[in-house]
Amino acid sequence: ISDTTSLAVALGAMAGWHALIGIGEAVITVAALTFIANSRPDLLRFGQPSAATA
């Protein structure tokens, strides 16, 4: 480490930003899956696997 800041401060800041990024990714994923489920539900499989994949 370059000794610019303490490891605890750097890891805390990095963890905080990555948590926010993760929340943003979750929102984008839910929005995309909702759009696909509404427009092309045949592309998504819900429930039991089909006979072809079991």
C-alpha atoms as one frame of an Amber mdcrd trajectory, in Angstrom:
protein
   0.000   0.000   0.000   1.297   3.478  -0.766   0.770   4.804   2.789  -1.420
   7.600   1.412  -4.175   6.574   3.819  -4.731   3.833   6.343  -5.863   0.433
   5.171  -9.030   0.624   7.298 -10.113   3.915   5.696  -9.371   2.655   2.181
 -11.215  -0.637   2.689 -14.175   1.121   4.292 -14.486   3.557   1.410 -14.117
   0.806  -1.172 -16.708  -1.410   0.536 -19.179   1.463   0.714 -18.870   2.319
  -2.971 -19.092  -1.332  -4.000 -22.247  -1.752  -1.906 -23.842   1.168  -3.767
 -22.731  -0.278  -7.103 -24.276  -3.630  -6.138 -27.601  -1.969  -5.340 -27.506
  -0.194  -8.709 -26.807  -3.468 -10.502 -29.722  -5.112  -8.693 -32.085  -2.331
  -9.796 -30.929  -2.654 -13.417 -31.301  -6.459 -13.316 -34.823  -6.281 -11.888
 -35.812  -3.680 -14.484 -34.443  -5.812 -17.330 -36.120  -9.005 -16.091 -39.418
  -7.182 -15.578 -39.265  -5.816 -19.118 -38.475  -9.259 -20.566 -41.158 -10.972
 -18.462 -43.758  -8.489 -19.713 -42.726  -8.384 -23.362 -41.394 -11.924 -24.019
 -42.299 -14.270 -21.145 -41.424 -17.252 -23.363 -37.743 -16.361 -22.924 -37.862
 -16.969 -19.166 -38.472 -20.234 -17.347 -40.246 -20.103 -13.995 -40.984 -23.042
 -11.728 -40.106 -26.625 -12.602 -37.430 -27.355 -15.215 -38.670 -28.613 -18.555
 -38.218 -32.228 -19.636 -35.448 -31.197 -22.043 -33.245 -29.867 -19.224 -34.096
 -32.391 -16.505
